[in-house]
CSV table of C-alpha atoms in Angstrom, one decimal:
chain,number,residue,atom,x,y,z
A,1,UNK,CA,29.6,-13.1,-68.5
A,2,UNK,CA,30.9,-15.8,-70.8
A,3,UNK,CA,32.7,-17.5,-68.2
A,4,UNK,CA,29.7,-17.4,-66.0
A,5,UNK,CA,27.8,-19.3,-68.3
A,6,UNK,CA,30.3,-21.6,-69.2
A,7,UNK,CA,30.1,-22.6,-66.1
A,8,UNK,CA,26.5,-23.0,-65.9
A,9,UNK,CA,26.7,-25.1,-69.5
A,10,UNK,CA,29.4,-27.4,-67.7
A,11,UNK,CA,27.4,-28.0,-64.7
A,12,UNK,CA,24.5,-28.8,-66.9
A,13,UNK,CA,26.1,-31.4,-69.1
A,14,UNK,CA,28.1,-33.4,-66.0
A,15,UNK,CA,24.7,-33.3,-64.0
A,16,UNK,CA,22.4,-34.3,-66.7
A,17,UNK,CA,22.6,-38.0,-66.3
A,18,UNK,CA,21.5,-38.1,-62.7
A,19,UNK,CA,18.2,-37.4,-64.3
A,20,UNK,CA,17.7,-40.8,-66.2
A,21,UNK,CA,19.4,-43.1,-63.0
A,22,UNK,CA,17.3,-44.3,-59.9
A,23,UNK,CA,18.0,-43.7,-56.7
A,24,UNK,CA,18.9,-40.5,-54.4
A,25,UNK,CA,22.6,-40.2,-55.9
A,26,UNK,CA,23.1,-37.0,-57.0
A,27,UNK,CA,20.5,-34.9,-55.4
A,28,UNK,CA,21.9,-32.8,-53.7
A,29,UNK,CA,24.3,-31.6,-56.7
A,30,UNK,CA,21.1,-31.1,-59.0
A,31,UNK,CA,19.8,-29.2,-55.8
A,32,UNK,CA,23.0,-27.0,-55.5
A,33,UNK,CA,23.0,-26.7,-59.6
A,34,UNK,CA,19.1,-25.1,-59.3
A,35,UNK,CA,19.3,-23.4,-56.4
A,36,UNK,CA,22.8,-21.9,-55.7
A,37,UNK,CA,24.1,-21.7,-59.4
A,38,UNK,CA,21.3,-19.1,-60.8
A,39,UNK,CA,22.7,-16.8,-57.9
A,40,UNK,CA,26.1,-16.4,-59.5
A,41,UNK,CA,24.6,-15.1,-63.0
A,42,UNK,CA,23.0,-11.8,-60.6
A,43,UNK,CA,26.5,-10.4,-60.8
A,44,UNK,CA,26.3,-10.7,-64.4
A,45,UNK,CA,23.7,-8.6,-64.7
A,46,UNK,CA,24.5,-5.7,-63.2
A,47,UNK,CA,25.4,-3.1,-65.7
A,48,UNK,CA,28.7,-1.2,-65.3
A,49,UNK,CA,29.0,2.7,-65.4
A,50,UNK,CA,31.9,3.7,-67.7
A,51,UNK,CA,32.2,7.2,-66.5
A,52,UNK,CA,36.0,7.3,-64.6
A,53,UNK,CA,36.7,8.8,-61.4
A,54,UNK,CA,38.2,12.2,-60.5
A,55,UNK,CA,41.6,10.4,-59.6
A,56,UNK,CA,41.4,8.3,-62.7
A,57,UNK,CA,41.1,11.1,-64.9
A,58,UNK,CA,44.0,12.9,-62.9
A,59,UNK,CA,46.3,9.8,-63.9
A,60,UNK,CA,45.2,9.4,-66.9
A,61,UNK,CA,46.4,13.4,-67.8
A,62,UNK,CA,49.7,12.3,-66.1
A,63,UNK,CA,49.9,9.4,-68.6
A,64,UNK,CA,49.4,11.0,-71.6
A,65,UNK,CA,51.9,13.9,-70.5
A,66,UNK,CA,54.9,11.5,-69.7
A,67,UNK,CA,53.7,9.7,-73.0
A,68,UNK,CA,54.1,12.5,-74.3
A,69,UNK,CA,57.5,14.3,-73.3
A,70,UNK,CA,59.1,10.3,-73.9
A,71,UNK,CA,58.1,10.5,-77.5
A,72,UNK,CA,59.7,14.0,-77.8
A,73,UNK,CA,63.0,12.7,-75.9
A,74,UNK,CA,63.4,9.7,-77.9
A,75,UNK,CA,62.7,11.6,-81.4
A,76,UNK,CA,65.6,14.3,-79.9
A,77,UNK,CA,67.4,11.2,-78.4
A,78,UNK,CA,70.8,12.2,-79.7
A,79,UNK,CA,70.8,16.0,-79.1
A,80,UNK,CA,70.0,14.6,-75.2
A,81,UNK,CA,72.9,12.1,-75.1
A,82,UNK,CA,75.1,15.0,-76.2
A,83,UNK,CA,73.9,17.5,-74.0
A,84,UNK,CA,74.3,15.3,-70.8
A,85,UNK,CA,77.7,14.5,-71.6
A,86,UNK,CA,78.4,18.4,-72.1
A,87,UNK,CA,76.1,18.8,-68.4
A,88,UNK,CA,78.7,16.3,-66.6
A,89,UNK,CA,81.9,17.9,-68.3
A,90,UNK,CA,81.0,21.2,-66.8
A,91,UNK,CA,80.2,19.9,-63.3
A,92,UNK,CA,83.5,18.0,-63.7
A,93,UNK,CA,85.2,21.1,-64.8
A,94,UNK,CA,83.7,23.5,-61.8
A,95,UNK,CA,84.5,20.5,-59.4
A,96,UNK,CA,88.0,20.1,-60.0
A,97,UNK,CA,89.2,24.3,-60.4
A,98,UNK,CA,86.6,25.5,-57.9
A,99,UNK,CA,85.7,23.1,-55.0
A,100,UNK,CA,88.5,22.6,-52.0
A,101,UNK,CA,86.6,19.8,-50.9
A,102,UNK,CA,87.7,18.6,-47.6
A,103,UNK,CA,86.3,15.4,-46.4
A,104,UNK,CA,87.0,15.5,-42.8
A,105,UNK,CA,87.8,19.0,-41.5
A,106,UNK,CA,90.7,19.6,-38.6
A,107,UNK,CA,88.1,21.6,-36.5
A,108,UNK,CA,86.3,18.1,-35.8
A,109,UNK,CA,89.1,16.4,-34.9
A,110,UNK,CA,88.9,13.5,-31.8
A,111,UNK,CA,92.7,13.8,-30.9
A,112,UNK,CA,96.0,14.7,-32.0
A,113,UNK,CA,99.6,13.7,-31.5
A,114,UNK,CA,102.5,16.2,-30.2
A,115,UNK,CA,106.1,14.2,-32.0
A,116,UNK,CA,109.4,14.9,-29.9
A,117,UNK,CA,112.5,14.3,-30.7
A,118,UNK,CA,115.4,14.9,-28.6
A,119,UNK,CA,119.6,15.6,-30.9
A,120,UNK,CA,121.5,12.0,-31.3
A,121,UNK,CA,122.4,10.4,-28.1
A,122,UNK,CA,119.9,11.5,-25.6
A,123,UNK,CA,118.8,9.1,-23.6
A,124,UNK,CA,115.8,7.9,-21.8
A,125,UNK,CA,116.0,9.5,-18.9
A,126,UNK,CA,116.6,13.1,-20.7
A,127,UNK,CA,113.8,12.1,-23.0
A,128,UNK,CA,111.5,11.3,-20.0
A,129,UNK,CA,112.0,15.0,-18.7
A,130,UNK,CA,111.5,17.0,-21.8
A,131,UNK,CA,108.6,14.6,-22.8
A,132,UNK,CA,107.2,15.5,-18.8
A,133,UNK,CA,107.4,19.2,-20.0
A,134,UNK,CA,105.2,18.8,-22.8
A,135,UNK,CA,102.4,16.8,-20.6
A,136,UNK,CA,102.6,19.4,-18.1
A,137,UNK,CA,101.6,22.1,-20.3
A,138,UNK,CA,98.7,20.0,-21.3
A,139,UNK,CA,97.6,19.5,-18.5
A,140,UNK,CA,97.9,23.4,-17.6
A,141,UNK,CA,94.9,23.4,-20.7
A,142,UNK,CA,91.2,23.9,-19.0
A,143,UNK,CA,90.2,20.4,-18.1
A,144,UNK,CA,87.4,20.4,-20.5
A,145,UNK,CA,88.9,21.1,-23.4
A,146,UNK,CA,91.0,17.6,-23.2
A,147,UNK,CA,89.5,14.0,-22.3
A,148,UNK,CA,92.9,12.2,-22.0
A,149,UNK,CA,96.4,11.6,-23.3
A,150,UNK,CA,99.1,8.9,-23.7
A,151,UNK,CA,102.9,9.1,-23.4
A,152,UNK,CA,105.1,6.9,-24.8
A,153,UNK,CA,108.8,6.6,-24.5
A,154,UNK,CA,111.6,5.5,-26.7
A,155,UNK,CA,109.3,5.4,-30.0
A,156,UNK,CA,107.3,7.4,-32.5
A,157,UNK,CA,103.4,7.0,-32.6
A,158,UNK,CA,101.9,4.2,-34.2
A,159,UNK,CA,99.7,5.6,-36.6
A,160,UNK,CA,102.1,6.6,-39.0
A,161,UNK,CA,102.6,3.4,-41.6
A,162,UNK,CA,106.0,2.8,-39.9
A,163,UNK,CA,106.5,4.0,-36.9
A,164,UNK,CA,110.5,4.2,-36.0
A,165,UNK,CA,112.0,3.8,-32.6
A,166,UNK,CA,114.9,5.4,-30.6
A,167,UNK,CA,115.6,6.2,-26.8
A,168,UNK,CA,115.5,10.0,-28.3
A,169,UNK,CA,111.9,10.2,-29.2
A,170,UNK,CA,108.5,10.2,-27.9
A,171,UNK,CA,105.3,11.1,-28.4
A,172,UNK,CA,101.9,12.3,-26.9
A,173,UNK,CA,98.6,11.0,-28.2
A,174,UNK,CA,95.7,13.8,-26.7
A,175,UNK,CA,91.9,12.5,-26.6
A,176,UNK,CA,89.2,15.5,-27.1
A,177,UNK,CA,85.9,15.4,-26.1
A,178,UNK,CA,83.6,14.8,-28.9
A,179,UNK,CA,82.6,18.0,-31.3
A,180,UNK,CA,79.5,19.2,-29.6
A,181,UNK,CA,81.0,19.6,-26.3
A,182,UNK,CA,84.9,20.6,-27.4
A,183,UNK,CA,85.1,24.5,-25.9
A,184,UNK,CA,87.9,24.7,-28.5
A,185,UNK,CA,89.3,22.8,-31.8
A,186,UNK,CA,92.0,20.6,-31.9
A,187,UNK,CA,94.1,23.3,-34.2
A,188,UNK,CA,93.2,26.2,-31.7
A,189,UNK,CA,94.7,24.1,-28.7
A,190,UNK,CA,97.3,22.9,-31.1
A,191,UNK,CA,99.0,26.3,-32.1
A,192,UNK,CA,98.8,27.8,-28.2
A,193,UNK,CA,101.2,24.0,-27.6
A,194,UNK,CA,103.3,25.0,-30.1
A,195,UNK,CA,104.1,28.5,-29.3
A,196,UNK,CA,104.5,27.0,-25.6
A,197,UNK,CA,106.6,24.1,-26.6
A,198,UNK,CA,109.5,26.9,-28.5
A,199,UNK,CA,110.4,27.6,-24.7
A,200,UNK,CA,111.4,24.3,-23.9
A,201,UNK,CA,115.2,23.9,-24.3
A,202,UNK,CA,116.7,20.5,-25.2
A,203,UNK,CA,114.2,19.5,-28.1
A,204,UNK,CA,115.7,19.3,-31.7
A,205,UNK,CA,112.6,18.9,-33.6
A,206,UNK,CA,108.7,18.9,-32.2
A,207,UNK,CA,105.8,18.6,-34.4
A,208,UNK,CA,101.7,17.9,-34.5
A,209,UNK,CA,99.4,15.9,-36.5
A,210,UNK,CA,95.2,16.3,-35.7
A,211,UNK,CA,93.5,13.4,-36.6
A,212,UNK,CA,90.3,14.8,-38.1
A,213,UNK,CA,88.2,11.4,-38.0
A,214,UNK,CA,87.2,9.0,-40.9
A,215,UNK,CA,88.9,6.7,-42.4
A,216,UNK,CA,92.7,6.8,-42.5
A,217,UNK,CA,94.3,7.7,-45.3
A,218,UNK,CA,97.2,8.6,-43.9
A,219,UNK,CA,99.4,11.7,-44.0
A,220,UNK,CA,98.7,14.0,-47.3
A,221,UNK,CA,102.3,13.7,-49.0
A,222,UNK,CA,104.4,10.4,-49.8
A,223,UNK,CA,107.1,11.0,-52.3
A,224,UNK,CA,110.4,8.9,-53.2
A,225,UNK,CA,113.9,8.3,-51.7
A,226,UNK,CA,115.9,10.7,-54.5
A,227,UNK,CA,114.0,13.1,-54.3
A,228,UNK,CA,113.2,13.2,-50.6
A,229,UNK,CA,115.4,16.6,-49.7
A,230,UNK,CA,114.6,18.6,-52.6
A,231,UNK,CA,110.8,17.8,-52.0
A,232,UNK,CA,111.6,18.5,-48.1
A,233,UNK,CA,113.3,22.1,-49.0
A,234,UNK,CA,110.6,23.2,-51.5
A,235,UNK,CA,107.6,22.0,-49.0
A,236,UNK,CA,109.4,24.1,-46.1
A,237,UNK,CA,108.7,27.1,-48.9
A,238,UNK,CA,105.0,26.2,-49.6
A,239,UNK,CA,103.2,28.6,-47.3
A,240,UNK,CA,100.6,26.6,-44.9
A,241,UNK,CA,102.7,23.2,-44.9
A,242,UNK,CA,103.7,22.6,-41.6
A,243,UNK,CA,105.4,19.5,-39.5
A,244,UNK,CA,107.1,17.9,-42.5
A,245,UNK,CA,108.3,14.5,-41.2
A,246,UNK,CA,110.9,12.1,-43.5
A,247,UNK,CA,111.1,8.0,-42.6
A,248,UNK,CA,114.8,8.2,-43.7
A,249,UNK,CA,116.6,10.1,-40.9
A,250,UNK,CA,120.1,8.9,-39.8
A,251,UNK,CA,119.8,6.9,-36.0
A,252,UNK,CA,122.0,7.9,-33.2
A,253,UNK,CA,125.4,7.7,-33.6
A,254,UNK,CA,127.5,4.6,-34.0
A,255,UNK,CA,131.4,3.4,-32.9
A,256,UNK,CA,132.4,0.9,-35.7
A,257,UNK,CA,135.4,-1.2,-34.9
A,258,UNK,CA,138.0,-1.2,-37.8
A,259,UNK,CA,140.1,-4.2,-37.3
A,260,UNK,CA,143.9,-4.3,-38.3
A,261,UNK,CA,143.5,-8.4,-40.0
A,262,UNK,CA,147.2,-8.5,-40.3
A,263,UNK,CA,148.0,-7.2,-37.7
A,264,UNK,CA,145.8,-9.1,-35.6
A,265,UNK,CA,147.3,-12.5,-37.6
A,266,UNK,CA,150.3,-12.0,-36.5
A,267,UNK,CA,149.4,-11.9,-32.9
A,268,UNK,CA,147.3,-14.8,-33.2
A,269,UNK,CA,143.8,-13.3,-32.8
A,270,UNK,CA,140.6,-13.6,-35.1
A,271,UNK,CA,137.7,-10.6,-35.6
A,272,UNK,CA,135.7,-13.8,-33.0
A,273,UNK,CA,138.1,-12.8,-30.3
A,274,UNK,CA,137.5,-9.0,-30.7
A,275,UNK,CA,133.7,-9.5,-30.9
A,276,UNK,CA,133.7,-11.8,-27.7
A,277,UNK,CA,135.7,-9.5,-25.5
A,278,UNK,CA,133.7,-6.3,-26.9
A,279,UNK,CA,130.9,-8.0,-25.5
A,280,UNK,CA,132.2,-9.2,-22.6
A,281,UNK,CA,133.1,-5.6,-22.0
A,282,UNK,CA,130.0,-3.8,-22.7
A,283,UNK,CA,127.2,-6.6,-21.5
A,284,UNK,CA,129.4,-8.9,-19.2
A,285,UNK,CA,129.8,-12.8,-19.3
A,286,UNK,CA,128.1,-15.1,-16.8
A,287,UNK,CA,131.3,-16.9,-15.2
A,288,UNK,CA,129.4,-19.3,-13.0
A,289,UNK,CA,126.4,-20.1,-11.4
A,290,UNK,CA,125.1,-20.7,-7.7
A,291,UNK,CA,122.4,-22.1,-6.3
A,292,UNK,CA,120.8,-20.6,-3.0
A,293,UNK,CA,118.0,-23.1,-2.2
A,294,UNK,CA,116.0,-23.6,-4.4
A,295,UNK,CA,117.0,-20.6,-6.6
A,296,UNK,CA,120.1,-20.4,-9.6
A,297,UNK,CA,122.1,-17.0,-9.2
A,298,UNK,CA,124.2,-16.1,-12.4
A,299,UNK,CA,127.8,-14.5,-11.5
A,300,UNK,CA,128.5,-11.9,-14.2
A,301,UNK,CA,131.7,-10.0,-15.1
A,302,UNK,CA,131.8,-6.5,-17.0
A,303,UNK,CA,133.2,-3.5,-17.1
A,304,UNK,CA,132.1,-0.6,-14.9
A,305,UNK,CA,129.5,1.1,-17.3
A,306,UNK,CA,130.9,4.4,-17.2
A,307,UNK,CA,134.5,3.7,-17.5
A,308,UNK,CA,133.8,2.0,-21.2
A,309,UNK,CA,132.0,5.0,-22.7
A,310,UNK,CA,135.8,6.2,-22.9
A,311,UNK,CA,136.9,4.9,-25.8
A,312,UNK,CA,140.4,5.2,-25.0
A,313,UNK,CA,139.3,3.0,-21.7
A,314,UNK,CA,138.0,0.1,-24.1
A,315,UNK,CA,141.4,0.5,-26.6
A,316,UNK,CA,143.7,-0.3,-23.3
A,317,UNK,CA,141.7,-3.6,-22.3
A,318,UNK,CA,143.7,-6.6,-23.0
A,319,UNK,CA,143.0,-9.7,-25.0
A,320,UNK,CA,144.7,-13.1,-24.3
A,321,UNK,CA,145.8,-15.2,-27.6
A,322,UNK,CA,145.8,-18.1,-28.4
A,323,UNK,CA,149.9,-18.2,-26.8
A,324,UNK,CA,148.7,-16.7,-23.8
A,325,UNK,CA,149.6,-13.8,-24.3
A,326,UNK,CA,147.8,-10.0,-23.2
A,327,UNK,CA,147.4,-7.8,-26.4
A,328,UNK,CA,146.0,-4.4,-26.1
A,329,UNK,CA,142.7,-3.4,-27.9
A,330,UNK,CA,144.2,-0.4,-29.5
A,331,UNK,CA,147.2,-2.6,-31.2
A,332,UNK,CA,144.4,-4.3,-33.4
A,333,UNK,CA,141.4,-2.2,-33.9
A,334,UNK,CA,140.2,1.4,-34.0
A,335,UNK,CA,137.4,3.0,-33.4
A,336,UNK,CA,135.1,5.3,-35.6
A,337,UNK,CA,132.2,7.3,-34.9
A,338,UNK,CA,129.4,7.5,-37.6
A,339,UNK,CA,125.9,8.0,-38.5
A,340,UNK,CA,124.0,5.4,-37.8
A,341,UNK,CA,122.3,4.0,-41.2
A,342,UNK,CA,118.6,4.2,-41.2
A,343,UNK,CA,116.2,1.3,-41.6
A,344,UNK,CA,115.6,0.5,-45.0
A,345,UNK,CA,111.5,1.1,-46.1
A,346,UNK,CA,109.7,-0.5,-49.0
A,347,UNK,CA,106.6,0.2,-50.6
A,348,UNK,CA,105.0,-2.7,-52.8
A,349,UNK,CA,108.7,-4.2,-52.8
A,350,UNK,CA,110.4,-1.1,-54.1
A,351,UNK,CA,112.8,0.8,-51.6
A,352,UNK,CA,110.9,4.1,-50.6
A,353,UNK,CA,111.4,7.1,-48.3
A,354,UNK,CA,108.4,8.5,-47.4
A,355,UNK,CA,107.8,12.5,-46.6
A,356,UNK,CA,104.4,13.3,-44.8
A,357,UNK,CA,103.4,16.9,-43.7
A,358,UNK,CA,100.1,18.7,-41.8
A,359,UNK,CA,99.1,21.6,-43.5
A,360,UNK,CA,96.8,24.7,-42.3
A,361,UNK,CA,93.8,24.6,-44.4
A,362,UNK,CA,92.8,27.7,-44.3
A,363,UNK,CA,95.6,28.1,-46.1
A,364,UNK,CA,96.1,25.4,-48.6
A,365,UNK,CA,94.3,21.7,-49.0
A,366,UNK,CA,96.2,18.5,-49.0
A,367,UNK,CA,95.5,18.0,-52.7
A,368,UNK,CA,96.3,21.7,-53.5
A,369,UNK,CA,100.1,21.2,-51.3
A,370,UNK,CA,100.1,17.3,-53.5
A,371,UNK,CA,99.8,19.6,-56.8
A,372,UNK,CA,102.0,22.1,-56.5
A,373,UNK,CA,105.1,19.7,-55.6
A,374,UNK,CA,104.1,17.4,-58.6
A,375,UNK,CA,104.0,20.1,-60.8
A,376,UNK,CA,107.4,21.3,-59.4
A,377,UNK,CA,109.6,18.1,-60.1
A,378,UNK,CA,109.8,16.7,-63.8
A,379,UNK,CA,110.1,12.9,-62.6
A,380,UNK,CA,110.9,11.7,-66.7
A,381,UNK,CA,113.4,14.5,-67.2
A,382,UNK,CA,115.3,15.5,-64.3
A,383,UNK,CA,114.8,12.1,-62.4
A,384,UNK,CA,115.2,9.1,-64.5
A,385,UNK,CA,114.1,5.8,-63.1
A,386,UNK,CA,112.4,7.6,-60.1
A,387,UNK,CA,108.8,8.0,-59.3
A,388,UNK,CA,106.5,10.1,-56.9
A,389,UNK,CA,103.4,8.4,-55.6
């Protein structure tokens, strides 16, 4: 209302003026200002009901309750921080002792990987058979319980953080249809493989991982090179841990070639003459070339492949000197079979082995298996300098 006649009064005082000039100017604002203007003050005269509505009066009991039960809380404010914090701690406290929580169950699982490993020397060939064992007992499995799988030869599978390779291993990766139409689950199909598998002669060690789905996190145990065969032997013991696999396994066997130095002095040789010849023997030496047309043929020499596997073949090939003269192999070296060393993992620039295992979770949860082997080993005490991560 005082606005509204503010408004009025303004109007009033700038048009004024126009009264006392000659001439039209300003007509049609003293028009507008008797004629329009007076129709804005009818709003102002319409009276206002203060009784509120059904829905005001609703809120307004909602209001004053929350007002309320805020100016109890805050007079109590304390006595609620407190009992919050004791809220959480119990949650916390059921969580930990009560609740196998397991993110990503086995029995959704999208594939899983079958591990082979043949004993030390193998070679491709006798890897390629067993390995065509194991894919023909897949594919005996009803074809809708698998989608497709993957072989390869000469490695492990990638997944694992590192992978090692080795003309005695291989591995399958099988692809299941996706949970709603899977007739069975990946650990059903699993354990009927790995009763099947035991029949297959020629395999040293055979193992499974399911790959449930989410994000990877890898395998549920990573422990430290020292300790990596007592945590092996006491996870063999821990009923439901299954597949335990170990980064730091010795490679196929080696020959190392012990060189006599004064020997090989005296005869006027050098540990260069012994390497060249070695190699000469076992991967040839291109002696010349020929050209056919347009084409460069390479003419190399080497021993027959079979006849060097004998080492005392290799010991009676001859060397020349620097004199001319022939000297037998075996009159300056020897040869020594040996483990081959492993390769040499790191983790965060620290040297690490690292042990990773399935387990059956019906039995026992990855965290459970994780507790039971750190409360096993006292790193501090028994294993000084060492640490489990």
């Amino acid at each position: 209302m005082a606005s509204c006649t503010y408004n009025h009064f303004h109007h009033f005082v700038r048009l004024c003026p126009h009264v006392f000039c000659s001439g039209n100017h300003g007509i049609v604002s003293i028009v507008e200002a008797i004629v329009v203007l007076p129709s804005h003050l009818s709003s102002s005269l319409k009276r206002k009901s203060h009784s509120q509505s059904k829905t005001s009066l609703w809120f307004e009991s909602l209001r004053k309750s929350y007002q309320h039960l805020l100016i109890n809380l805050l007079r109590w404010r304390y006595l609620l921080i407190l009992s919050f914090l004791f809220i959480f701690y119990g949650v916390f406290q059921i969580g930990k002792n009560n609740l196998n929580v397991v993110l990503f169950p086995s029995e959704m699982a999208k594939q899983f990987f079958i591990i082979i490993e043949l004993p030390d020397g193998s070679n491709l060939e006798q890897t390629t058979k067993v390995t065509k064992q194991v894919e023909d007992l897949i594919l005996d499995l009803d074809p809708g319980e698998i989608e497709s799988f993957t072989t390869r030869i000469g490695g492990s599978y990638e997944r694992i953080l590192l992978p090692t390779f080795g003309k005695d291993q291989s591995f399958i990766r099988v692809n299941l249809p996706i949970y709603s139409k899977q007739l069975r689950s990946a650990s059903a199909i699993v354990e009927q493989l790995r009763e099947q598998t035991k029949l297959i002669s020629g395999i040293k060690k055979i193992s499974y991982e399911i790959e449930s789905g989410g994000p990877d996190v890898g395998r549920p145990i990573t422990m430290r090179m020292s300790l990596s065969n007592a945590i092996a032997d006491y996870l063999e013991k821990i009923k439901g841990v299954k597949d335990i696999e170990r980064n730091d396994l010795s490679e196929k066997k080696q020959v190392q070639v012990i060189i006599d130095y004064q020997t090989l002095s005296w005869l006027g040789l050098n540990a260069t003459d012994i390497a060249l010849n070695l190699r000469t023997a076992y991967s040839g030496e291109t002696v010349t070339t020929v050209k056919y047309e347009d084409e460069e043929v390479d003419f190399r020499v080497c021993c027959d492949s079979e006849s060097v596997k004998d080492l005392d073949t290799v010991q009676n090939l001859l060397i020349p000197n620097a004199r001319g003269n022939l000297i037998k192999f075996g009159t300056v070296v020897k040869f020594a079979s040996k483990n081959g060393t492993p390769d040499y993992y790191h983790y965060n620039g620290t040297r690490a082995v690292i042990i990773t295992a399935d387990v059956d979770q019906d039995i026992i949860t990855p965290i459970e298996a994780s507790n039971q082997v750190l409360n096993k080993f006292d790193i501090k005490s028994d294993w000084p300098g060492m640490q489990l991560l």
